[in-house]
C-alpha positions as a printed Julia matrix, in Angstrom:
185×3 Matrix{Float64}:
  -9.14  -11.29   18.54
  -6.87  -14.23   16.93
  -3.81  -15.3    17.91
  -1.99  -13.11   14.97
  -3.76   -9.93   16.43
  -2.91  -10.57   19.83
   1.2   -10.67   18.88
   0.73   -7.82   16.56
  -0.92   -6.01   19.54
   1.99   -6.88   21.87
   4.38   -5.38   19.59
   3.35   -1.69   19.89
   2.48   -1.98   23.81
   0.5     0.99   25.63
  -1.1     1.49   22.08
  -4.86   -0.01   21.72
  -4.97   -1.94   18.17
  -7.38   -0.99   15.78
  -9.63   -3.35   13.55
  -8.51   -3.26    9.85
 -12.1    -2.1     8.77
 -11.79    1.06   10.77
  -9.58    2.47    8.32
 -10.75    0.48    5.2
 -11.65    2.68    2.14
 -12.68    2.89   -1.39
 -12.02    6.29   -3.36
 -13.7     6.26   -6.83
 -12.64    8.61  -10.05
 -14.23    8.95  -13.88
 -11.48    8.87  -15.91
 -11.65   11.55  -18.65
  -9.71   12.7   -21.7
  -7.73   14.71  -18.92
  -6.25   11.59  -17.66
  -4.9     9.86  -20.85
  -1.66    9.24  -22.09
  -0.4     9.01  -25.84
  -2.39    5.92  -26.51
  -5.35    7.07  -25.74
  -5.55    4.94  -22.62
  -5.26    6.44  -18.94
  -1.93    7.08  -17.72
   0.16    4.76  -15.52
   0.99    7.77  -12.9
  -2.96    9.27  -13.01
  -3.78    5.4   -11.75
  -0.39    5.71   -9.5
  -1.55    9.0    -7.89
  -5.09    7.96   -6.74
  -3.36    4.7    -5.22
  -1.38    7.03   -3.59
  -4.06    8.9    -2.39
  -6.61    5.93   -1.1
  -3.48    4.36    0.6
  -2.27    8.33    2.08
  -5.87    8.53    3.85
  -5.66    4.67    4.72
  -2.51    5.52    6.53
  -3.53    8.64    8.15
  -7.21    6.78    9.45
  -5.12    4.28   10.78
  -2.37    6.17   12.43
  -4.43    8.85   13.88
  -2.52   11.77   12.17
   0.04   12.26    9.46
   1.84    9.74    7.37
   3.8     9.93    4.26
   4.77    7.65    1.57
   8.08    5.53    2.35
   7.82    3.13   -0.67
   5.74    1.76   -3.13
   6.25   -2.04   -3.9
   5.08   -4.38   -6.97
   2.36   -1.61   -8.51
   1.23   -4.21  -11.09
  -1.04   -2.66  -13.88
  -3.32   -5.97  -14.95
  -5.64   -4.06  -17.66
  -5.43   -0.93  -19.45
  -8.25    1.9   -18.31
 -10.33    3.67  -20.41
 -12.02    7.59  -20.88
 -15.11    6.71  -19.38
 -14.24    4.12  -16.87
 -15.35    4.11  -13.1
 -12.23    3.59  -11.13
 -12.59    2.6    -7.8
  -9.34    2.12   -5.48
  -9.54   -0.08   -2.19
  -7.1     0.18    0.36
  -6.64   -1.32    3.83
  -3.92   -1.36    6.26
  -2.12   -5.1     5.92
   0.57   -4.72    8.36
   1.95   -2.37   11.12
   5.35   -1.91   12.5
   6.05    0.5    15.19
   5.95    3.62   13.15
   5.36    1.99    9.74
   2.55    0.57    8.04
   2.07   -1.65    4.74
  -1.34   -0.61    2.84
  -2.73   -2.62    0.15
  -4.1    -1.65   -2.98
  -6.77   -2.79   -5.51
  -7.85   -1.27   -8.34
 -11.05   -1.85  -10.14
 -12.73   -0.24  -13.23
 -15.79   -0.48  -14.71
 -17.89    1.33  -17.47
 -19.34    3.96  -16.53
 -22.41    3.28  -18.47
 -22.93   -0.3   -18.06
 -24.25   -2.58  -15.22
 -21.26   -4.7   -15.79
 -19.06   -5.95  -12.62
 -15.76   -4.15  -11.88
 -12.96   -6.06  -12.89
  -9.09   -5.84  -11.56
  -7.09   -3.23  -13.19
  -3.91   -3.33  -10.85
  -3.05   -3.72   -7.42
   0.18   -2.17   -5.66
   1.87   -2.18   -2.0
   2.45    1.0    -0.04
   4.77    1.31    2.89
   3.94    4.56    5.02
   5.69    6.3     8.19
   3.65    7.96   10.5
   5.17   11.4    11.35
   4.31   14.15   14.0
   4.12   17.82   13.24
   7.87   18.42   13.4
   8.27   15.49   10.62
   9.72   12.64   12.96
   8.59    9.18   13.0
   5.67    8.75   15.84
   4.12    5.04   16.89
   1.28    3.46   14.95
  -1.25    1.43   16.7
  -1.25   -2.23   15.3
  -3.87   -3.8    12.85
  -6.08   -6.21   13.89
  -6.83   -8.61   11.41
 -10.77   -9.53   11.89
 -11.26  -12.34    9.17
  -8.96  -15.03    7.34
  -8.12  -12.67    4.2
  -6.88  -10.37    6.54
  -4.47  -12.7     8.14
  -3.27  -13.87    5.36
  -2.62  -10.29    3.96
  -0.98   -9.7     6.92
   1.8   -12.4     6.98
   2.02  -11.76    3.59
   2.82   -8.29    4.35
   5.48   -9.26    6.89
   6.9   -11.85    4.23
   7.67   -8.37    1.59
   8.91   -6.48    4.5
  11.42   -9.4     5.56
  12.76   -9.19    1.58
  13.06   -5.08    1.67
  14.69   -5.33    4.25
  16.9    -7.98    2.93
  17.39   -6.12    0.25
  18.48   -2.77    1.3
  20.87   -4.61    3.66
  22.68   -6.54    0.27
  22.76   -3.1    -1.46
  24.27   -1.69    1.51
  26.54   -4.15    1.82
  27.9    -4.34   -1.81
  28.28   -0.32   -1.7
  30.53   -0.55    0.81
  32.33   -3.18   -0.44
  32.43   -1.27   -3.67
  34.04    1.93   -1.76
  36.19   -0.44    0.66
  37.84   -1.55   -2.88
  38.08    2.18   -4.0
  35.24    2.01   -6.79
  33.28    5.01   -7.37
  30.47    5.24   -8.91
């Protein structure tokens, strides 16, 4: 176990960590005319739903129970997806906190009837919160990075978390200042 993995495991005492590979998954779906937008390519919302579905499966597997989407960061569409493309949505847990986890997702597409390699057409980062039967947050096991790539993804996820928290604080401070000045929206 790497030093990073040991540090992450110590953040959630009493809950054994789970390796990245334990919950990694791929969801594949062929795109049809029902998935298109007005331009004739696959609607971004269809891809986002596949991303959320795959990430939700990974979060539930990793946490050992229900997990809900808390936020989606940096959904990037790199290339259009077309009718007849076989889309592969690959997801894994990058980082875990006490009750939340970041799931990284890569979206690949290939023509259903060609033997060319799939190309990356999108990516996203989602934050999930593990919940109990009453919908209250519950603790999650730490993720144990297994490779150098997993380690890098974990470190990058921590940077994104720091930025999310700083952005939230800055917005709340701005709202409080505006309210103190009597400015209402």
